Short mmCIF file of C-alpha atoms and ligand atoms in Angstrom, two decimals:
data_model
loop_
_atom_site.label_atom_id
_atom_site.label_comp_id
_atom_site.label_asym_id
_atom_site.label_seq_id
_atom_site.Cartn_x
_atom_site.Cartn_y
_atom_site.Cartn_z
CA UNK A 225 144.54 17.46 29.51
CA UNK A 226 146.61 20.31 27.81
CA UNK A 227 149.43 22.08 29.95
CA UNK A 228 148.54 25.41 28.19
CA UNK A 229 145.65 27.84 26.88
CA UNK A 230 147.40 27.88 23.66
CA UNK A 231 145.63 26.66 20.56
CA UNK A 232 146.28 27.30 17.16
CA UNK A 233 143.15 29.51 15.05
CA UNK A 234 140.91 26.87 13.43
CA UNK A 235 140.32 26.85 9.69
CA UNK A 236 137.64 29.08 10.04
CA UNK A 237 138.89 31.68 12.14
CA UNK A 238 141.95 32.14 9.95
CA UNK A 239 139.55 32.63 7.32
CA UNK A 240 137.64 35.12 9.39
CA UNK A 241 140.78 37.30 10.28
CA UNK A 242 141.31 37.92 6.75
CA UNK A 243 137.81 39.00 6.39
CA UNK A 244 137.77 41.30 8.95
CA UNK A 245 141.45 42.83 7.53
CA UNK A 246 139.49 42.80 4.13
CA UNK A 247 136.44 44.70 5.61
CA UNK A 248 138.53 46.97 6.92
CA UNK A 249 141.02 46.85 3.58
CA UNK A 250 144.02 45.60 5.75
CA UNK A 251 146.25 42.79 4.29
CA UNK A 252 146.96 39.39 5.10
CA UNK A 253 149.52 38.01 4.51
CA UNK A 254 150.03 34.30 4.66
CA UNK A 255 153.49 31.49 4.84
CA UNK A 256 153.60 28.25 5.78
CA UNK A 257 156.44 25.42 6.85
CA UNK A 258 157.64 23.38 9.48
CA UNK A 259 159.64 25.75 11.91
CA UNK A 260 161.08 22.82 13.92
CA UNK A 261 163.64 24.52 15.90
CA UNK A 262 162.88 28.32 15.71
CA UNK A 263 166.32 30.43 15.07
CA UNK A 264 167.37 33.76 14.42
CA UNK A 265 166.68 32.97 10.16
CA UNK A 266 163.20 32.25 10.84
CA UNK A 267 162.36 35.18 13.04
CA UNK A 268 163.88 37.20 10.41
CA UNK A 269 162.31 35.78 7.96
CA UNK A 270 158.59 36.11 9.50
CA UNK A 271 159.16 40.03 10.75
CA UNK A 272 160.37 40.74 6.58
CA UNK A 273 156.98 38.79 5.46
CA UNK A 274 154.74 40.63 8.03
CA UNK A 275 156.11 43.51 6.64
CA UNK A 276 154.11 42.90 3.56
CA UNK A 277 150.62 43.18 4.85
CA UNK A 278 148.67 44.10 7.76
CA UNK A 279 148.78 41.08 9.88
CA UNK A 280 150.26 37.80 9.46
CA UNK A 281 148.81 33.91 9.72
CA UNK A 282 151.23 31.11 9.86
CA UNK A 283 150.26 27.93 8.56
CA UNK A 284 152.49 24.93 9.97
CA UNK A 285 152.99 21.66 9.41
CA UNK A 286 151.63 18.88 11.65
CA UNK A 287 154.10 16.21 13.02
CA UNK A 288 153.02 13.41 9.99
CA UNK A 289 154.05 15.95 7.50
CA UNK A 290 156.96 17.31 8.43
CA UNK A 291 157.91 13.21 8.68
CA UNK A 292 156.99 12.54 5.41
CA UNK A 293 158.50 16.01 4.06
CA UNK A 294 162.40 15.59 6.00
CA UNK A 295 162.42 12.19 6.91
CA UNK A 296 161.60 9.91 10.23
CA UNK A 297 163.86 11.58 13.11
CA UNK A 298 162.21 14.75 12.23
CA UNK A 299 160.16 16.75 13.67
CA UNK A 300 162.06 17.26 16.91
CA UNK A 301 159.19 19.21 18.70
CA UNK A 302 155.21 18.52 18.16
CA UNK A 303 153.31 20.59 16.32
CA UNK A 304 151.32 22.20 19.49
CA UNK A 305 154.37 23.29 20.28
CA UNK A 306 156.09 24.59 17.11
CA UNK A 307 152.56 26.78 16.82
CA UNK A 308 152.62 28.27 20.38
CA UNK A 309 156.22 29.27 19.69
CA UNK A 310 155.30 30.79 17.10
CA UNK A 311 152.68 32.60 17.87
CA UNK A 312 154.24 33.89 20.76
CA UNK A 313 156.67 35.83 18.15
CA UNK A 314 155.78 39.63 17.95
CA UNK A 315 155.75 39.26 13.70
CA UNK A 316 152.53 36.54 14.27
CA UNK A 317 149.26 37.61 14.08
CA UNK A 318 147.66 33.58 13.96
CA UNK A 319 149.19 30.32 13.76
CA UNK A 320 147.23 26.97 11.90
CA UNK A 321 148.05 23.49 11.80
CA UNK A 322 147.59 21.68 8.59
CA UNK A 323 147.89 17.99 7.99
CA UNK A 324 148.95 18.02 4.78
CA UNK A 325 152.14 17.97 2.57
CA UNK A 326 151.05 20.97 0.75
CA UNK A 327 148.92 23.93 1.68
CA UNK A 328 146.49 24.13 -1.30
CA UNK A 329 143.34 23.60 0.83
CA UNK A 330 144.41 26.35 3.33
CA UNK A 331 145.36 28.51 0.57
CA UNK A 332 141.73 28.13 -1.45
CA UNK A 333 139.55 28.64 1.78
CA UNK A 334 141.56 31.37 3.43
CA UNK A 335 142.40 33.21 0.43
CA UNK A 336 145.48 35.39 1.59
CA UNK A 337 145.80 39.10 0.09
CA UNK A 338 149.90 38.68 0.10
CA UNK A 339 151.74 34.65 -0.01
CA UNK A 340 155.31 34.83 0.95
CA UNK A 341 157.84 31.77 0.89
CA UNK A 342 161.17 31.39 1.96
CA UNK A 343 164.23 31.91 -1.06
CA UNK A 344 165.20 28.20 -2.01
CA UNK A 345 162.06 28.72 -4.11
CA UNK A 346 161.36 31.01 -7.10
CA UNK A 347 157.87 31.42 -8.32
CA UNK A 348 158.18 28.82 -10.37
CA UNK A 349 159.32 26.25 -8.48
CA UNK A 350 156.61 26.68 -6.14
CA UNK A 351 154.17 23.43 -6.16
CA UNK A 352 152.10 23.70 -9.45
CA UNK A 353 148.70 23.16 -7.35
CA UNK A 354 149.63 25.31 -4.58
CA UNK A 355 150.52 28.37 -7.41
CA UNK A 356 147.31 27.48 -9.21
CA UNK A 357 144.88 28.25 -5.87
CA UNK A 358 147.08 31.21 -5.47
CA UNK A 359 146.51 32.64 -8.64
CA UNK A 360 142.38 31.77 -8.43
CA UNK A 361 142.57 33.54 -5.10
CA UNK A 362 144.27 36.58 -6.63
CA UNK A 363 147.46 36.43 -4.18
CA UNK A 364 150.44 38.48 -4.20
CA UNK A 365 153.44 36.06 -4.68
CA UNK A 366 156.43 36.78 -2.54
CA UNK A 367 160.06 35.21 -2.54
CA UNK A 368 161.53 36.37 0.61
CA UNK A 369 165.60 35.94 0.80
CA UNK A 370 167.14 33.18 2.89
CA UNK A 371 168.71 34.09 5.98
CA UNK A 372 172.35 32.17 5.28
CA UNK A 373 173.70 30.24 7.82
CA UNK A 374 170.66 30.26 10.06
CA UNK A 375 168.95 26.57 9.23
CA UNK A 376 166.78 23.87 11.41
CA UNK A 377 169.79 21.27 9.89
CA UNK A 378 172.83 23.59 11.10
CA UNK A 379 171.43 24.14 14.60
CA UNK A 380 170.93 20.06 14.70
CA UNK A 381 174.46 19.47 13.17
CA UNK A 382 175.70 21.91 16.46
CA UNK A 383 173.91 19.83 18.87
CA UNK A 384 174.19 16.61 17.61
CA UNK A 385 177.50 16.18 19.78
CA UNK A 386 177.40 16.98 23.90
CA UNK A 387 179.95 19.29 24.86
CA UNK A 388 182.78 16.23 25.99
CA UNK A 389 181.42 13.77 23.85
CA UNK A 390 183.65 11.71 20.99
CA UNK A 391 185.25 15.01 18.93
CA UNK A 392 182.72 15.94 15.50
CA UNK A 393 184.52 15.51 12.27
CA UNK A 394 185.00 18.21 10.43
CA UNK A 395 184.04 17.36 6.91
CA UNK A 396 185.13 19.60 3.36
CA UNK A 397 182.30 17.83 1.30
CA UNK A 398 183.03 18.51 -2.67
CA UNK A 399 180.45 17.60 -5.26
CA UNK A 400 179.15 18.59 -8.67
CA UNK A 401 176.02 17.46 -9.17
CA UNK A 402 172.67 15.92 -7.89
CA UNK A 403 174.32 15.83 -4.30
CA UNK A 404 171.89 12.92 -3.44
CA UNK A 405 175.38 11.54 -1.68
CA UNK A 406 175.88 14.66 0.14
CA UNK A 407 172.11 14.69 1.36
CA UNK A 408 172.77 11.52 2.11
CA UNK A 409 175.02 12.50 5.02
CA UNK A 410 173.23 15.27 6.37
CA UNK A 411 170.69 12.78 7.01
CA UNK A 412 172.69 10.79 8.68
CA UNK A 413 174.19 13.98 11.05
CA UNK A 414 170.76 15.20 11.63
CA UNK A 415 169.55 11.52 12.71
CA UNK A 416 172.80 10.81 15.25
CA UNK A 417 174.52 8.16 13.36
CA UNK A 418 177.61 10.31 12.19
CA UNK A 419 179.34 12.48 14.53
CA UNK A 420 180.15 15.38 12.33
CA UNK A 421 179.57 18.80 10.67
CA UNK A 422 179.89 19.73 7.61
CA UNK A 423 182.01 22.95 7.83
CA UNK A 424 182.25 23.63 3.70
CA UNK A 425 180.42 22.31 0.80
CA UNK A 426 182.54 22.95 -2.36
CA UNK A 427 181.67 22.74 -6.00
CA UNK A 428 182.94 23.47 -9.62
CA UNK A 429 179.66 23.95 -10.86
CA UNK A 430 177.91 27.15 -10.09
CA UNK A 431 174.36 26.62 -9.90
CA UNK A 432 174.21 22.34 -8.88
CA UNK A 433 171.93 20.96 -6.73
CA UNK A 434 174.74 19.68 -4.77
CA UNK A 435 175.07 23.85 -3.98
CA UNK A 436 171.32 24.38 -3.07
CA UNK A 437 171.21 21.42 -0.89
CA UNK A 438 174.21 22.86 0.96
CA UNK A 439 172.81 26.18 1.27
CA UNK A 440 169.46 25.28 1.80
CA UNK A 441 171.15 23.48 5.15
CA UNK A 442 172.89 26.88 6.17
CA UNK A 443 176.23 25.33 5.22
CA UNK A 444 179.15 27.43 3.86
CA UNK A 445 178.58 26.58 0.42
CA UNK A 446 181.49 27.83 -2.51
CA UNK A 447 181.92 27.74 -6.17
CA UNK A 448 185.28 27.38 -6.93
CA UNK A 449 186.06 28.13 -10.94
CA UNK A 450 187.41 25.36 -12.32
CA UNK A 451 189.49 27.64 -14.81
CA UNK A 452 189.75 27.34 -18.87
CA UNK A 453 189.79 23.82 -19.52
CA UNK A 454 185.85 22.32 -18.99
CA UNK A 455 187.22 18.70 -18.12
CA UNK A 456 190.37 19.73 -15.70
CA UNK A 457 190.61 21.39 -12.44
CA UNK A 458 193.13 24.49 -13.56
CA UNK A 459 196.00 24.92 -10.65
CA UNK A 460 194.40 28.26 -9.19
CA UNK A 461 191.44 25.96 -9.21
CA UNK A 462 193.46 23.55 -6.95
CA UNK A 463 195.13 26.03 -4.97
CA UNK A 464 192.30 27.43 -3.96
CA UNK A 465 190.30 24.44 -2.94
CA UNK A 466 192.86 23.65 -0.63
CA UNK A 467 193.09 27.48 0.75
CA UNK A 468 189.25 26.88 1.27
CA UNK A 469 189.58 23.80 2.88
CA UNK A 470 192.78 24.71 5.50
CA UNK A 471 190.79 27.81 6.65
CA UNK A 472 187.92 25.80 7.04
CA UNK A 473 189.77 23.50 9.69
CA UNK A 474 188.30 20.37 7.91
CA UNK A 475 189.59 16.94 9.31
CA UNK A 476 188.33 15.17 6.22
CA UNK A 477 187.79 15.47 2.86
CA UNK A 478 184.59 13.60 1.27
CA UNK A 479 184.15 13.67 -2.58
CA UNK A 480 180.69 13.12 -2.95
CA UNK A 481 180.16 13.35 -6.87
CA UNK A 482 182.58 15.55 -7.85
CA UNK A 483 183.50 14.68 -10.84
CA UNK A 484 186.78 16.56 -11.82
CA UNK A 485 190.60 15.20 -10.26
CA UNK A 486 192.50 16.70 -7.72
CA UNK A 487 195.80 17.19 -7.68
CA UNK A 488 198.65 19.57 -5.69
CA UNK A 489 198.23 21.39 -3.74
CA UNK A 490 194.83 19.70 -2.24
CA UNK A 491 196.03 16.17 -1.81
CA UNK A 492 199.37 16.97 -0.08
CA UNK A 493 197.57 19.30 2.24
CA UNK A 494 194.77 16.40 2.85
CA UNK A 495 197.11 13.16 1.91
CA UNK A 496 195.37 10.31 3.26
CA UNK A 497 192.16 12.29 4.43
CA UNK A 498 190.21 12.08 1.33
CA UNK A 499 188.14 9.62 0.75
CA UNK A 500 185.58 9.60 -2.26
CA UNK A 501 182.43 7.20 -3.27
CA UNK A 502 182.52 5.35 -6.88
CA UNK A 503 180.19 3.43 -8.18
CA UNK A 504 181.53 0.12 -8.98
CA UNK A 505 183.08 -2.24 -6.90
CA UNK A 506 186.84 -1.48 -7.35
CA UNK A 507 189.68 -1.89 -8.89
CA UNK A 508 186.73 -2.92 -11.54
CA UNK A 509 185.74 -0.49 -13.64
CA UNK A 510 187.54 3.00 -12.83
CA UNK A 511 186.78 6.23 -14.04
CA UNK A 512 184.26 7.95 -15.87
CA UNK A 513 180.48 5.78 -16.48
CA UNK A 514 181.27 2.54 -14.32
CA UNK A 515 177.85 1.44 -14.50
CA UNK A 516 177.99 1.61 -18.15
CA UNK A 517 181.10 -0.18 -17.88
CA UNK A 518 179.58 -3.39 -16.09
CA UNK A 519 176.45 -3.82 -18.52
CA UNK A 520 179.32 -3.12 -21.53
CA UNK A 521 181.48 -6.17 -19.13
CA UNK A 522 178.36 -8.43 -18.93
CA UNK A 523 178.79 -8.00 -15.30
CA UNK A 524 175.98 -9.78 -13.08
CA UNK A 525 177.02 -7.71 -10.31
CA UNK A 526 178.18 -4.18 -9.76
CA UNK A 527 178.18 -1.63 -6.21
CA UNK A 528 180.25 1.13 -4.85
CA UNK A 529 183.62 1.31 -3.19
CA UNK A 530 184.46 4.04 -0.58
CA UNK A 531 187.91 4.52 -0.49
CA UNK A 532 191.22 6.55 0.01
CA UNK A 533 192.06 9.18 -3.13
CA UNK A 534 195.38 9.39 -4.41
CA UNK A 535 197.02 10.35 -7.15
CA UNK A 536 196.37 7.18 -8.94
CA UNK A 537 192.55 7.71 -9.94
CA UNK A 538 190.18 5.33 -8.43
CA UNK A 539 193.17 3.47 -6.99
CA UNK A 540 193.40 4.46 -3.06
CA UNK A 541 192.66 2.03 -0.03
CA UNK A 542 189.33 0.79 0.10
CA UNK A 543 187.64 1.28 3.01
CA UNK A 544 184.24 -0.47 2.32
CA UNK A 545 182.48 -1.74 -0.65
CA UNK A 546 178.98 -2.83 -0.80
CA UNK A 547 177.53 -4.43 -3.51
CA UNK A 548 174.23 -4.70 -6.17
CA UNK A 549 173.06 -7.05 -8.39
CA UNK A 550 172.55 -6.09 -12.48
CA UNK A 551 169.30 -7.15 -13.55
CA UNK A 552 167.98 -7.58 -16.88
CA UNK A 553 166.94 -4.97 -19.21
CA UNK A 554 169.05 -2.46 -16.98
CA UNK A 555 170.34 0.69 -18.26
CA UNK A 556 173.16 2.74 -17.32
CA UNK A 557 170.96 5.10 -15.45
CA UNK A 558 168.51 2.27 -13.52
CA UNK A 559 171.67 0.41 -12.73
CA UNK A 560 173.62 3.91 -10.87
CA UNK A 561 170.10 4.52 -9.45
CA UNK A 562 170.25 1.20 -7.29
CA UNK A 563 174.00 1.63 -6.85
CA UNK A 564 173.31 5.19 -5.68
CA UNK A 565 170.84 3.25 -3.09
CA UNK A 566 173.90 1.25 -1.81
CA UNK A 567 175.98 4.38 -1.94
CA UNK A 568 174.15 6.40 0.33
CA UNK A 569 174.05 3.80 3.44
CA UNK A 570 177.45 2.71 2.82
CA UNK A 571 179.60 6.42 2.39
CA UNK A 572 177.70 7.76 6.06
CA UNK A 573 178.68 4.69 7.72
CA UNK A 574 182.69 5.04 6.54
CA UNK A 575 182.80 8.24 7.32
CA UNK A 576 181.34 7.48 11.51
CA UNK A 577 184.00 4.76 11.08
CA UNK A 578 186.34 7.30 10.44
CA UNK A 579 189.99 7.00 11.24
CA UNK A 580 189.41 3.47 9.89
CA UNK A 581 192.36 0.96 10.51
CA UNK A 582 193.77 -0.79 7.66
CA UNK A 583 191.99 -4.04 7.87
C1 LIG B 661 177.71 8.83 -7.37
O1 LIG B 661 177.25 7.70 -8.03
C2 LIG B 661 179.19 8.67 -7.00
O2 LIG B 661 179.58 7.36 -6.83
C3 LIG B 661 179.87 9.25 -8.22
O3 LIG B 661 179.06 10.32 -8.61
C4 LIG B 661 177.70 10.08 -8.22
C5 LIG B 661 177.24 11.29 -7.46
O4 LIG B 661 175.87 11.33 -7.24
N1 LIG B 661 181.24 9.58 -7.92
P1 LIG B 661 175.24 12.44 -6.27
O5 LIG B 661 175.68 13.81 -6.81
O6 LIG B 661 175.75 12.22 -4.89
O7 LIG B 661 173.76 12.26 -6.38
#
């Protein structure tokens, strides 16, 4: 038996509110997502979209979605739940559940006057089949701007370690590209197995994915230019890298894909508390394309190596290697892929092992 009187609107009777608002020539308008932990960016968010119409209907995830959507630990609260707090908020007019990863189906009965979605999209990098019912059901795209710092993943990262618990590292996390190593270990914050927060997210590329992710997660998230020269890291590049990272009050220094060298003043400031991921298992192939250098090697067997930066690239102490075979017919980019695999258990686990002992 339920505690409450709460229930989200059914299918139909979201579809019936927008009639009536239609009768009348009111507007609905319609968002949908997981609201896991409600915070300040989501209520925000909601009042700007009800804003747009007349009333507004919130469509949210149920508990096997949002699972397969951010991954097993989440969501934190049911889906019951998330929709009564919700719909408790003064900006919500109805709350829905929906079982699915996408809300075409809800879209194509229910037929919303006004669609608004949060800013890590643009209209065109909403999903093709949810923009295609939109469009048949003649609804008003909107791309409302992200609240920053104000993110499900931040307010986990802030709870994730009781009050007198072990101290969280404070990670600087630099990357340029894909940031699949960064994601990586914001999974493995969110989940409980590494202490930590990541207080910066640095780049030398303006518009990575490595960027999004961070932002998308509410994190302080920087372009640094890297100054005239497109391979090297100029010294006002350097210098103010390691301004960034001393006001930032990081305790470590993670290099997760960033693919240009540091130098003074960054690894004075940080000597011995930067550690980067490379994928081979070193000292074998250093530097740029490793896993290009094992198939080139013949190499039966490749993997990554977390270890210690210095000034001597690729050439610090290692902290932990793990490796993966080569198989035939691999290419470059199938062999990184499984080494990426590797990478991504083995750099989270380091850095919870952090201040590793020489061994
Ligand atoms: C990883 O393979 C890492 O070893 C290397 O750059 C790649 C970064 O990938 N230094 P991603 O940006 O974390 O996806």
């Amino acid at each position: 038996m339920s505690d409450t009187d709460f229930r989200p609107l059914s299918l139909d009777e979201a579809a019936r509110l927008r009639d009536d608002l239609d009768a009348r020539g009111r507007k609905l308008v319609f968002t949908n997502g997981c609201f896991d932990l409600l915070h300040a960016g989501h209520v925000r968010y909601l009042n700007q979209a009800r804003a747009l119409g007349d009333a507004l209907l919130v469509a949210v995830n149920a508990d096997a979605s949002v699972r397969a959507l951010k991954g097993p630990t989440r969501p934190v609260n049911p889906e019951n739940d998330r929709a009564e707090v919700l719909a408790a908020l003064r900006a919500v007019d109805g709350v829905v559940v929906f079982s699915e990863e996408r809300a075409t189906r809800l879209i194509k009965t229910i037929r919303p006057h006004i669609y608004a979605k949060g800013g890590d999209y643009t209209v065109d990098s909403l999903n093709p089949e949810e923009r295609a019912a939109l469009e048949t059901a003649g609804s008003a795209i909107h791309i409302l701007p992200l609240v920053p710092g104000r993110s499900t993943t931040a307010t986990l990262q802030r709870a994730a370690s009781p009050e007198n618990g072990p101290r969280r590292l404070r990670l600087g996390v630099l990357g340029s590209g894909q940031g699949s190593n960064f994601q990586a270990i914001l999974d493995a914050i969110t989940s409980g197995r590494l202490n930590a927060e990541v207080a910066l997210a640095l780049s030398d590329q303006p518009d990575c994915a490595f960027l999004q992710t961070a932002r998308a997660a509410g994190i302080e998230a920087r372009y640094v230019d890297p100054g005239p020269q497109p391979r090297r890291l100029g010294d006002a590049a350097q210098k103010e890298i390691a301004e960034h990272l001393r006001r930032a009050n990081v305790d470590l220094v993670v290099l997760a894909g960033f693919m240009k060298i540091l130098r003074a003043p960054v690894l004075n400031a940080f000597a011995d508390r930067i550690v980067n991921v490379h994928p081979s298992l070193l000292p074998q192939f250093k530097g740029a394309n490793a896993p290009q250098q094992a198939l080139d090697a013949g190499a039966t067997e490749s993997g990554c190596t977390v270890h210690l930066v210095t000034a001597e690239i690729d050439a610090g102490r290692i902290l932990g290697q793990a490796s993966v075979p080569v198989l035939p017919g691999d290419t470059a980019a199938s062999l990184h892929d499984r080494i990426k695999q590797a990478e991504h258990d083995l750099l989270p686990r380091m850095l919870a092992e952090w201040p590793k002992k020489p061994a």
